[in-house]
């Protein structure tokens, strides 16, 4: 697993550009005799292991795209691609599922049911790869799906779960405020788009603090404010780009409308025009109760797992959400904090790294969930009604 993870770490590819990574994954399965489908919904790869015994169909998923970040780690396996790195652990996810797939293939004579190994491209960038892979049929016949995310800020040996919503819906919006520029010394002859933009940024904060029910978690963030100009020139226009994170679909709808109400009011007062585009990203990741409870029991049976704990709802997004809208399952976090560090670098940081021993724990947890799910349903379906 470590060897595979480090190779992938050295050769990262951005979302929707993962041609070589997809080929690497497919060749791995071909070399061990596992049937594989390529170009599933884009660059996706799906392998299938048929057990000799009857049973259900379990899907396991790992993503494999990287991020547009310069790798600043001083390690032998640092990225060889300028400006691109695996800063979120997807290389580890892929290595975990590949070796787990090989192991399940080797024990296929005693394996119940079918295991579908979904290697997904483009998790980092909406619209993502999950939706297109589902549309291409990767979940056909699947009864349940399990997935994990290596979590470098949590200790090794700790596994985190949550029933119900665990990760937020993640949307993106873009605003252009169109004023009338001019000389910085004569603001009265302009329609100052920068001032109106600043007013919008301030008033947007009141949507969550004053218009959304406090018991409904929500975030409205402006991540980019662009008005490139000389110091003594008032810009004709400004562009604001931001994100909205929610769990409640009604709150999601409400905030989309409220952003425009704030924008409209500010532009009327400033006599400016505007453009507003709201792009819906991934829905919230909502774990199913029964499958999560099963996973908790499975994780406690893994020797290397020292703590199984409930995690708070995370405002980050994940397109694993799409799978859970189609089939039952659960998504969990596997602690992967590097050794000998007090505070790990967070995900998406240029110096991000993870504890590679966590790959084994992730694989064992997924394997345990797969086998226990088959055993549970084998027993329940043979009991007379």
PDB file of C-alpha atoms in Angstrom, residues 91-383:
ATOM      1  CA  UNK A  91      -3.585   8.651  -3.235  1.00  0.00           C
ATOM      2  CA  UNK A  92      -3.990   6.792   0.053  1.00  0.00           C
ATOM      3  CA  UNK A  93      -7.629   5.999  -0.683  1.00  0.00           C
ATOM      4  CA  UNK A  94      -6.630   4.466  -3.999  1.00  0.00           C
ATOM      5  CA  UNK A  95      -3.769   2.408  -2.567  1.00  0.00           C
ATOM      6  CA  UNK A  96      -6.096   1.140   0.165  1.00  0.00           C
ATOM      7  CA  UNK A  97      -8.784  -0.047  -2.242  1.00  0.00           C
ATOM      8  CA  UNK A  98      -6.364  -1.592  -4.742  1.00  0.00           C
ATOM      9  CA  UNK A  99      -4.675  -3.828  -2.176  1.00  0.00           C
ATOM     10  CA  UNK A 100      -7.978  -4.614  -0.482  1.00  0.00           C
ATOM     11  CA  UNK A 101      -9.328  -5.600  -3.904  1.00  0.00           C
ATOM     12  CA  UNK A 102      -6.363  -7.886  -4.443  1.00  0.00           C
ATOM     13  CA  UNK A 103      -6.923  -9.506  -1.032  1.00  0.00           C
ATOM     14  CA  UNK A 104     -10.637 -10.073  -1.662  1.00  0.00           C
ATOM     15  CA  UNK A 105      -9.807 -11.548  -5.064  1.00  0.00           C
ATOM     16  CA  UNK A 106      -7.396 -14.010  -3.444  1.00  0.00           C
ATOM     17  CA  UNK A 107     -10.102 -15.155  -0.997  1.00  0.00           C
ATOM     18  CA  UNK A 108     -12.899 -15.279  -3.594  1.00  0.00           C
ATOM     19  CA  UNK A 109     -13.418 -19.006  -3.077  1.00  0.00           C
ATOM     20  CA  UNK A 110     -14.674 -18.327   0.442  1.00  0.00           C
ATOM     21  CA  UNK A 111     -16.178 -14.913  -0.292  1.00  0.00           C
ATOM     22  CA  UNK A 112     -19.941 -14.365  -0.233  1.00  0.00           C
ATOM     23  CA  UNK A 113     -21.665 -12.190  -2.797  1.00  0.00           C
ATOM     24  CA  UNK A 114     -20.055  -9.601  -5.043  1.00  0.00           C
ATOM     25  CA  UNK A 115     -17.762  -6.675  -4.277  1.00  0.00           C
ATOM     26  CA  UNK A 116     -17.774  -3.715  -6.661  1.00  0.00           C
ATOM     27  CA  UNK A 117     -14.659  -1.543  -6.383  1.00  0.00           C
ATOM     28  CA  UNK A 118     -15.442   1.998  -7.549  1.00  0.00           C
ATOM     29  CA  UNK A 119     -12.379   4.098  -8.332  1.00  0.00           C
ATOM     30  CA  UNK A 120     -13.767   7.559  -8.850  1.00  0.00           C
ATOM     31  CA  UNK A 121     -12.218  10.473 -10.672  1.00  0.00           C
ATOM     32  CA  UNK A 122     -12.811  14.185 -10.000  1.00  0.00           C
ATOM     33  CA  UNK A 123     -14.072  14.318  -6.424  1.00  0.00           C
ATOM     34  CA  UNK A 124     -12.442  17.678  -5.792  1.00  0.00           C
ATOM     35  CA  UNK A 125     -14.138  19.693  -8.517  1.00  0.00           C
ATOM     36  CA  UNK A 126     -17.871  19.956  -9.131  1.00  0.00           C
ATOM     37  CA  UNK A 127     -19.827  18.476 -10.835  1.00  0.00           C
ATOM     38  CA  UNK A 128     -17.496  15.680  -9.694  1.00  0.00           C
ATOM     39  CA  UNK A 129     -17.142  12.126 -10.905  1.00  0.00           C
ATOM     40  CA  UNK A 130     -19.682  10.309  -8.732  1.00  0.00           C
ATOM     41  CA  UNK A 131     -22.756  11.562 -10.578  1.00  0.00           C
ATOM     42  CA  UNK A 132     -21.488  10.626 -14.033  1.00  0.00           C
ATOM     43  CA  UNK A 133     -20.279   7.216 -12.820  1.00  0.00           C
ATOM     44  CA  UNK A 134     -23.697   6.487 -11.331  1.00  0.00           C
ATOM     45  CA  UNK A 135     -25.338   7.550 -14.597  1.00  0.00           C
ATOM     46  CA  UNK A 136     -22.958   5.145 -16.374  1.00  0.00           C
ATOM     47  CA  UNK A 137     -24.230   2.281 -14.208  1.00  0.00           C
ATOM     48  CA  UNK A 138     -21.598   1.765 -11.498  1.00  0.00           C
ATOM     49  CA  UNK A 139     -24.316   1.150  -8.879  1.00  0.00           C
ATOM     50  CA  UNK A 140     -26.422  -1.269 -10.905  1.00  0.00           C
ATOM     51  CA  UNK A 141     -27.284  -4.248  -8.688  1.00  0.00           C
ATOM     52  CA  UNK A 142     -25.495  -2.746  -5.666  1.00  0.00           C
ATOM     53  CA  UNK A 143     -27.202  -3.271  -2.301  1.00  0.00           C
ATOM     54  CA  UNK A 144     -24.962  -1.166  -0.070  1.00  0.00           C
ATOM     55  CA  UNK A 145     -21.923   1.123  -0.317  1.00  0.00           C
ATOM     56  CA  UNK A 146     -19.129   1.953   2.134  1.00  0.00           C
ATOM     57  CA  UNK A 147     -16.461   4.605   1.845  1.00  0.00           C
ATOM     58  CA  UNK A 148     -13.826   6.242   4.021  1.00  0.00           C
ATOM     59  CA  UNK A 149     -11.726   9.378   4.062  1.00  0.00           C
ATOM     60  CA  UNK A 150      -8.270   9.328   5.628  1.00  0.00           C
ATOM     61  CA  UNK A 151      -8.344  12.154   8.185  1.00  0.00           C
ATOM     62  CA  UNK A 152      -4.879  13.509   8.932  1.00  0.00           C
ATOM     63  CA  UNK A 153      -5.976  15.737  11.798  1.00  0.00           C
ATOM     64  CA  UNK A 154      -7.220  12.786  13.892  1.00  0.00           C
ATOM     65  CA  UNK A 155      -4.943  10.270  15.665  1.00  0.00           C
ATOM     66  CA  UNK A 156      -3.960   6.952  14.155  1.00  0.00           C
ATOM     67  CA  UNK A 157      -6.249   4.193  15.410  1.00  0.00           C
ATOM     68  CA  UNK A 158      -9.262   6.470  15.750  1.00  0.00           C
ATOM     69  CA  UNK A 159     -12.270   5.908  13.480  1.00  0.00           C
ATOM     70  CA  UNK A 160     -15.076   8.450  13.296  1.00  0.00           C
ATOM     71  CA  UNK A 161     -18.669   7.919  12.218  1.00  0.00           C
ATOM     72  CA  UNK A 162     -21.990   9.742  12.241  1.00  0.00           C
ATOM     73  CA  UNK A 163     -25.549   8.622  11.584  1.00  0.00           C
ATOM     74  CA  UNK A 164     -27.510  10.981   9.351  1.00  0.00           C
ATOM     75  CA  UNK A 165     -25.897  14.151   7.949  1.00  0.00           C
ATOM     76  CA  UNK A 166     -22.114  14.051   8.239  1.00  0.00           C
ATOM     77  CA  UNK A 167     -20.873  16.434   5.500  1.00  0.00           C
ATOM     78  CA  UNK A 168     -22.518  19.540   4.081  1.00  0.00           C
ATOM     79  CA  UNK A 169     -23.983  20.420   0.730  1.00  0.00           C
ATOM     80  CA  UNK A 170     -21.355  22.535  -1.032  1.00  0.00           C
ATOM     81  CA  UNK A 171     -22.436  25.239  -3.486  1.00  0.00           C
ATOM     82  CA  UNK A 172     -20.619  28.005  -5.354  1.00  0.00           C
ATOM     83  CA  UNK A 173     -21.843  31.439  -6.360  1.00  0.00           C
ATOM     84  CA  UNK A 174     -20.410  34.253  -8.440  1.00  0.00           C
ATOM     85  CA  UNK A 175     -21.419  37.915  -8.386  1.00  0.00           C
ATOM     86  CA  UNK A 176     -20.383  40.717 -10.728  1.00  0.00           C
ATOM     87  CA  UNK A 177     -21.312  44.250  -9.653  1.00  0.00           C
ATOM     88  CA  UNK A 178     -21.259  46.706 -12.548  1.00  0.00           C
ATOM     89  CA  UNK A 179     -20.789  50.350 -11.700  1.00  0.00           C
ATOM     90  CA  UNK A 180     -19.188  53.256 -13.493  1.00  0.00           C
ATOM     91  CA  UNK A 181     -15.519  53.845 -12.807  1.00  0.00           C
ATOM     92  CA  UNK A 182     -13.517  57.023 -12.724  1.00  0.00           C
ATOM     93  CA  UNK A 183     -10.798  58.975 -10.975  1.00  0.00           C
ATOM     94  CA  UNK A 184     -10.238  58.159  -7.340  1.00  0.00           C
ATOM     95  CA  UNK A 185     -10.218  61.882  -6.539  1.00  0.00           C
ATOM     96  CA  UNK A 186     -13.701  62.356  -7.999  1.00  0.00           C
ATOM     97  CA  UNK A 187     -15.879  59.616  -6.475  1.00  0.00           C
ATOM     98  CA  UNK A 188     -19.016  61.727  -6.876  1.00  0.00           C
ATOM     99  CA  UNK A 189     -18.746  61.220 -10.647  1.00  0.00           C
ATOM    100  CA  UNK A 190     -18.716  57.426 -10.367  1.00  0.00           C
ATOM    101  CA  UNK A 191     -20.874  54.504  -9.305  1.00  0.00           C
ATOM    102  CA  UNK A 192     -18.400  52.844  -7.002  1.00  0.00           C
ATOM    103  CA  UNK A 193     -18.651  49.086  -7.470  1.00  0.00           C
ATOM    104  CA  UNK A 194     -15.992  48.450  -4.811  1.00  0.00           C
ATOM    105  CA  UNK A 195     -17.987  50.184  -2.106  1.00  0.00           C
ATOM    106  CA  UNK A 196     -21.125  48.292  -3.104  1.00  0.00           C
ATOM    107  CA  UNK A 197     -19.150  45.036  -3.189  1.00  0.00           C
ATOM    108  CA  UNK A 198     -17.859  45.689   0.330  1.00  0.00           C
ATOM    109  CA  UNK A 199     -21.408  46.416   1.476  1.00  0.00           C
ATOM    110  CA  UNK A 200     -22.599  43.125  -0.038  1.00  0.00           C
ATOM    111  CA  UNK A 201     -19.848  41.148   1.707  1.00  0.00           C
ATOM    112  CA  UNK A 202     -20.835  42.666   5.056  1.00  0.00           C
ATOM    113  CA  UNK A 203     -24.571  42.181   4.612  1.00  0.00           C
ATOM    114  CA  UNK A 204     -24.207  38.579   3.437  1.00  0.00           C
ATOM    115  CA  UNK A 205     -22.986  37.691   6.916  1.00  0.00           C
ATOM    116  CA  UNK A 206     -26.409  38.602   8.283  1.00  0.00           C
ATOM    117  CA  UNK A 207     -28.088  35.829   6.289  1.00  0.00           C
ATOM    118  CA  UNK A 208     -26.742  33.117   8.600  1.00  0.00           C
ATOM    119  CA  UNK A 209     -26.599  35.192  11.786  1.00  0.00           C
ATOM    120  CA  UNK A 210     -30.046  36.798  11.494  1.00  0.00           C
ATOM    121  CA  UNK A 211     -32.175  35.029   8.881  1.00  0.00           C
ATOM    122  CA  UNK A 212     -31.408  31.311   9.257  1.00  0.00           C
ATOM    123  CA  UNK A 213     -32.706  29.353  12.238  1.00  0.00           C
ATOM    124  CA  UNK A 214     -29.718  28.969  14.614  1.00  0.00           C
ATOM    125  CA  UNK A 215     -30.314  25.218  14.942  1.00  0.00           C
ATOM    126  CA  UNK A 216     -29.647  24.779  11.187  1.00  0.00           C
ATOM    127  CA  UNK A 217     -25.889  24.858  10.467  1.00  0.00           C
ATOM    128  CA  UNK A 218     -24.984  27.079   7.520  1.00  0.00           C
ATOM    129  CA  UNK A 219     -22.017  28.994   6.125  1.00  0.00           C
ATOM    130  CA  UNK A 220     -21.831  31.838   3.600  1.00  0.00           C
ATOM    131  CA  UNK A 221     -18.233  32.706   2.709  1.00  0.00           C
ATOM    132  CA  UNK A 222     -16.744  35.107   0.187  1.00  0.00           C
ATOM    133  CA  UNK A 223     -13.433  33.603  -0.874  1.00  0.00           C
ATOM    134  CA  UNK A 224     -12.501  36.009  -3.659  1.00  0.00           C
ATOM    135  CA  UNK A 225     -13.013  39.786  -4.159  1.00  0.00           C
ATOM    136  CA  UNK A 226     -11.478  41.035  -7.394  1.00  0.00           C
ATOM    137  CA  UNK A 227     -11.238  44.628  -8.608  1.00  0.00           C
ATOM    138  CA  UNK A 228      -7.808  44.936 -10.188  1.00  0.00           C
ATOM    139  CA  UNK A 229      -7.013  48.600 -10.800  1.00  0.00           C
ATOM    140  CA  UNK A 230      -4.534  51.385 -10.194  1.00  0.00           C
ATOM    141  CA  UNK A 231      -4.521  52.813  -6.672  1.00  0.00           C
ATOM    142  CA  UNK A 232      -6.169  56.052  -7.803  1.00  0.00           C
ATOM    143  CA  UNK A 233      -8.858  54.581 -10.051  1.00  0.00           C
ATOM    144  CA  UNK A 234     -12.361  53.523  -9.070  1.00  0.00           C
ATOM    145  CA  UNK A 235     -13.163  50.235 -10.816  1.00  0.00           C
ATOM    146  CA  UNK A 236     -15.978  49.801 -13.287  1.00  0.00           C
ATOM    147  CA  UNK A 237     -16.829  46.413 -11.791  1.00  0.00           C
ATOM    148  CA  UNK A 238     -15.950  43.915  -9.095  1.00  0.00           C
ATOM    149  CA  UNK A 239     -16.304  40.144  -8.978  1.00  0.00           C
ATOM    150  CA  UNK A 240     -17.127  38.224  -5.818  1.00  0.00           C
ATOM    151  CA  UNK A 241     -16.874  34.431  -5.620  1.00  0.00           C
ATOM    152  CA  UNK A 242     -18.075  32.474  -2.636  1.00  0.00           C
ATOM    153  CA  UNK A 243     -19.424  29.248  -1.216  1.00  0.00           C
ATOM    154  CA  UNK A 244     -22.526  28.194   0.697  1.00  0.00           C
ATOM    155  CA  UNK A 245     -22.559  25.164   3.009  1.00  0.00           C
ATOM    156  CA  UNK A 246     -25.804  23.732   4.378  1.00  0.00           C
ATOM    157  CA  UNK A 247     -27.434  20.496   5.555  1.00  0.00           C
ATOM    158  CA  UNK A 248     -31.127  21.349   5.350  1.00  0.00           C
ATOM    159  CA  UNK A 249     -32.418  21.472   1.718  1.00  0.00           C
ATOM    160  CA  UNK A 250     -34.904  24.208   2.658  1.00  0.00           C
ATOM    161  CA  UNK A 251     -32.103  26.342   4.106  1.00  0.00           C
ATOM    162  CA  UNK A 252     -30.113  25.733   0.936  1.00  0.00           C
ATOM    163  CA  UNK A 253     -32.997  27.069  -1.187  1.00  0.00           C
ATOM    164  CA  UNK A 254     -33.541  30.008   1.174  1.00  0.00           C
ATOM    165  CA  UNK A 255     -29.912  31.166   1.131  1.00  0.00           C
ATOM    166  CA  UNK A 256     -29.744  31.047  -2.667  1.00  0.00           C
ATOM    167  CA  UNK A 257     -32.670  33.496  -2.814  1.00  0.00           C
ATOM    168  CA  UNK A 258     -31.471  35.662   0.081  1.00  0.00           C
ATOM    169  CA  UNK A 259     -28.055  36.277  -1.482  1.00  0.00           C
ATOM    170  CA  UNK A 260     -29.767  37.859  -4.456  1.00  0.00           C
ATOM    171  CA  UNK A 261     -32.045  39.926  -2.209  1.00  0.00           C
ATOM    172  CA  UNK A 262     -28.993  41.355  -0.448  1.00  0.00           C
ATOM    173  CA  UNK A 263     -27.292  41.957  -3.773  1.00  0.00           C
ATOM    174  CA  UNK A 264     -30.323  43.595  -5.341  1.00  0.00           C
ATOM    175  CA  UNK A 265     -30.844  45.958  -2.420  1.00  0.00           C
ATOM    176  CA  UNK A 266     -27.218  47.080  -2.338  1.00  0.00           C
ATOM    177  CA  UNK A 267     -27.120  47.665  -6.079  1.00  0.00           C
ATOM    178  CA  UNK A 268     -30.331  49.681  -6.050  1.00  0.00           C
ATOM    179  CA  UNK A 269     -28.908  51.955  -3.360  1.00  0.00           C
ATOM    180  CA  UNK A 270     -25.642  52.328  -5.258  1.00  0.00           C
ATOM    181  CA  UNK A 271     -27.277  52.639  -8.686  1.00  0.00           C
ATOM    182  CA  UNK A 272     -25.292  49.672  -9.982  1.00  0.00           C
ATOM    183  CA  UNK A 273     -26.240  46.627 -12.045  1.00  0.00           C
ATOM    184  CA  UNK A 274     -25.312  43.064 -11.189  1.00  0.00           C
ATOM    185  CA  UNK A 275     -24.972  39.497 -12.462  1.00  0.00           C
ATOM    186  CA  UNK A 276     -25.564  36.567 -10.124  1.00  0.00           C
ATOM    187  CA  UNK A 277     -24.921  32.883 -10.787  1.00  0.00           C
ATOM    188  CA  UNK A 278     -25.545  30.202  -8.162  1.00  0.00           C
ATOM    189  CA  UNK A 279     -24.143  26.751  -8.948  1.00  0.00           C
ATOM    190  CA  UNK A 280     -25.361  23.821  -6.914  1.00  0.00           C
ATOM    191  CA  UNK A 281     -22.507  21.500  -6.035  1.00  0.00           C
ATOM    192  CA  UNK A 282     -22.687  18.304  -4.022  1.00  0.00           C
ATOM    193  CA  UNK A 283     -25.661  17.590  -1.767  1.00  0.00           C
ATOM    194  CA  UNK A 284     -25.147  16.793   1.906  1.00  0.00           C
ATOM    195  CA  UNK A 285     -23.668  13.394   2.758  1.00  0.00           C
ATOM    196  CA  UNK A 286     -26.379  11.609   4.744  1.00  0.00           C
ATOM    197  CA  UNK A 287     -25.443   8.248   6.263  1.00  0.00           C
ATOM    198  CA  UNK A 288     -28.078   5.565   6.703  1.00  0.00           C
ATOM    199  CA  UNK A 289     -28.814   4.417  10.246  1.00  0.00           C
ATOM    200  CA  UNK A 290     -28.701   0.626   9.949  1.00  0.00           C
ATOM    201  CA  UNK A 291     -25.522   0.569   7.858  1.00  0.00           C
ATOM    202  CA  UNK A 292     -23.791   3.028  10.198  1.00  0.00           C
ATOM    203  CA  UNK A 293     -24.679   0.932  13.234  1.00  0.00           C
ATOM    204  CA  UNK A 294     -23.275  -2.128  11.455  1.00  0.00           C
ATOM    205  CA  UNK A 295     -20.079  -0.250  10.687  1.00  0.00           C
ATOM    206  CA  UNK A 296     -19.612   0.817  14.311  1.00  0.00           C
ATOM    207  CA  UNK A 297     -19.618  -2.841  15.390  1.00  0.00           C
ATOM    208  CA  UNK A 298     -17.225  -3.755  12.574  1.00  0.00           C
ATOM    209  CA  UNK A 299     -14.755  -0.989  13.416  1.00  0.00           C
ATOM    210  CA  UNK A 300     -14.653  -2.081  17.044  1.00  0.00           C
ATOM    211  CA  UNK A 301     -13.561  -5.550  15.883  1.00  0.00           C
ATOM    212  CA  UNK A 302     -10.474  -4.213  14.044  1.00  0.00           C
ATOM    213  CA  UNK A 303      -7.417  -4.784  16.220  1.00  0.00           C
ATOM    214  CA  UNK A 304      -5.640  -1.595  15.143  1.00  0.00           C
ATOM    215  CA  UNK A 305      -8.658   0.571  15.967  1.00  0.00           C
ATOM    216  CA  UNK A 306      -8.330   1.970  19.488  1.00  0.00           C
ATOM    217  CA  UNK A 307     -11.278   4.366  19.479  1.00  0.00           C
ATOM    218  CA  UNK A 308     -14.575   4.531  17.597  1.00  0.00           C
ATOM    219  CA  UNK A 309     -16.160   7.945  18.096  1.00  0.00           C
ATOM    220  CA  UNK A 310     -18.993  10.043  16.773  1.00  0.00           C
ATOM    221  CA  UNK A 311     -17.814  13.034  14.764  1.00  0.00           C
ATOM    222  CA  UNK A 312     -19.457  16.435  14.576  1.00  0.00           C
ATOM    223  CA  UNK A 313     -21.089  17.423  11.313  1.00  0.00           C
ATOM    224  CA  UNK A 314     -18.416  18.641   8.906  1.00  0.00           C
ATOM    225  CA  UNK A 315     -18.973  21.694   6.708  1.00  0.00           C
ATOM    226  CA  UNK A 316     -16.730  20.249   3.992  1.00  0.00           C
ATOM    227  CA  UNK A 317     -18.381  18.694   0.939  1.00  0.00           C
ATOM    228  CA  UNK A 318     -18.053  15.237  -0.640  1.00  0.00           C
ATOM    229  CA  UNK A 319     -19.708  13.803  -3.726  1.00  0.00           C
ATOM    230  CA  UNK A 320     -20.042  10.453  -1.958  1.00  0.00           C
ATOM    231  CA  UNK A 321     -23.405  12.055  -1.209  1.00  0.00           C
ATOM    232  CA  UNK A 322     -24.667  11.043  -4.653  1.00  0.00           C
ATOM    233  CA  UNK A 323     -24.063   7.341  -3.979  1.00  0.00           C
ATOM    234  CA  UNK A 324     -26.021   7.520  -0.734  1.00  0.00           C
ATOM    235  CA  UNK A 325     -28.951   9.070  -2.557  1.00  0.00           C
ATOM    236  CA  UNK A 326     -29.200   5.889  -4.657  1.00  0.00           C
ATOM    237  CA  UNK A 327     -28.274   3.063  -2.272  1.00  0.00           C
ATOM    238  CA  UNK A 328     -27.933   2.615   1.476  1.00  0.00           C
ATOM    239  CA  UNK A 329     -24.536   2.902   3.080  1.00  0.00           C
ATOM    240  CA  UNK A 330     -22.217   4.945   5.256  1.00  0.00           C
ATOM    241  CA  UNK A 331     -19.148   7.168   4.947  1.00  0.00           C
ATOM    242  CA  UNK A 332     -16.611   7.359   7.771  1.00  0.00           C
ATOM    243  CA  UNK A 333     -13.267   8.907   8.649  1.00  0.00           C
ATOM    244  CA  UNK A 334     -10.055   7.025   9.424  1.00  0.00           C
ATOM    245  CA  UNK A 335      -7.555   8.819  11.650  1.00  0.00           C
ATOM    246  CA  UNK A 336      -4.239   9.350   9.858  1.00  0.00           C
ATOM    247  CA  UNK A 337      -2.291  11.887  11.884  1.00  0.00           C
ATOM    248  CA  UNK A 338       1.454  11.656  11.148  1.00  0.00           C
ATOM    249  CA  UNK A 339       3.742  10.465  13.927  1.00  0.00           C
ATOM    250  CA  UNK A 340       5.676  12.890  16.129  1.00  0.00           C
ATOM    251  CA  UNK A 341       3.680  16.016  15.296  1.00  0.00           C
ATOM    252  CA  UNK A 342       1.602  18.009  17.751  1.00  0.00           C
ATOM    253  CA  UNK A 343      -0.568  19.595  15.053  1.00  0.00           C
ATOM    254  CA  UNK A 344      -0.882  18.023  11.619  1.00  0.00           C
ATOM    255  CA  UNK A 345      -1.055  20.134   8.500  1.00  0.00           C
ATOM    256  CA  UNK A 346      -4.706  20.249   7.417  1.00  0.00           C
ATOM    257  CA  UNK A 347      -6.106  18.835   4.216  1.00  0.00           C
ATOM    258  CA  UNK A 348      -5.471  21.030   1.142  1.00  0.00           C
ATOM    259  CA  UNK A 349      -2.291  22.444   2.714  1.00  0.00           C
ATOM    260  CA  UNK A 350       0.999  22.512   0.688  1.00  0.00           C
ATOM    261  CA  UNK A 351       2.710  20.464   3.412  1.00  0.00           C
ATOM    262  CA  UNK A 352      -0.115  17.984   3.909  1.00  0.00           C
ATOM    263  CA  UNK A 353       0.905  14.408   4.637  1.00  0.00           C
ATOM    264  CA  UNK A 354      -0.618  11.407   6.365  1.00  0.00           C
ATOM    265  CA  UNK A 355       0.329   8.427   8.468  1.00  0.00           C
ATOM    266  CA  UNK A 356       0.625   5.577   6.016  1.00  0.00           C
ATOM    267  CA  UNK A 357      -0.219   2.979   8.667  1.00  0.00           C
ATOM    268  CA  UNK A 358      -3.767   4.348   8.455  1.00  0.00           C
ATOM    269  CA  UNK A 359      -4.134   2.744   5.018  1.00  0.00           C
ATOM    270  CA  UNK A 360      -4.146  -0.687   6.623  1.00  0.00           C
ATOM    271  CA  UNK A 361      -6.738   0.370   9.189  1.00  0.00           C
ATOM    272  CA  UNK A 362      -8.935   1.817   6.443  1.00  0.00           C
ATOM    273  CA  UNK A 363      -8.658  -1.420   4.441  1.00  0.00           C
ATOM    274  CA  UNK A 364      -9.431  -3.596   7.466  1.00  0.00           C
ATOM    275  CA  UNK A 365     -12.439  -1.442   8.368  1.00  0.00           C
ATOM    276  CA  UNK A 366     -13.854  -1.622   4.845  1.00  0.00           C
ATOM    277  CA  UNK A 367     -13.207  -5.363   4.684  1.00  0.00           C
ATOM    278  CA  UNK A 368     -14.873  -5.909   8.056  1.00  0.00           C
ATOM    279  CA  UNK A 369     -17.936  -3.935   6.965  1.00  0.00           C
ATOM    280  CA  UNK A 370     -18.144  -5.929   3.731  1.00  0.00           C
ATOM    281  CA  UNK A 371     -17.922  -9.339   5.384  1.00  0.00           C
ATOM    282  CA  UNK A 372     -20.191  -8.498   8.336  1.00  0.00           C
ATOM    283  CA  UNK A 373     -22.816  -7.094   5.974  1.00  0.00           C
ATOM    284  CA  UNK A 374     -22.818 -10.359   4.019  1.00  0.00           C
ATOM    285  CA  UNK A 375     -23.006 -12.434   7.209  1.00  0.00           C
ATOM    286  CA  UNK A 376     -25.870 -10.387   8.611  1.00  0.00           C
ATOM    287  CA  UNK A 377     -27.979 -10.665   5.488  1.00  0.00           C
ATOM    288  CA  UNK A 378     -27.136 -14.315   4.976  1.00  0.00           C
ATOM    289  CA  UNK A 379     -28.464 -15.082   8.455  1.00  0.00           C
ATOM    290  CA  UNK A 380     -31.514 -12.813   8.248  1.00  0.00           C
ATOM    291  CA  UNK A 381     -32.583 -14.248   4.895  1.00  0.00           C
ATOM    292  CA  UNK A 382     -32.389 -17.886   6.052  1.00  0.00           C
ATOM    293  CA  UNK A 383     -34.477 -17.344   9.185  1.00  0.00           C
TER     294      UNK A 383
END
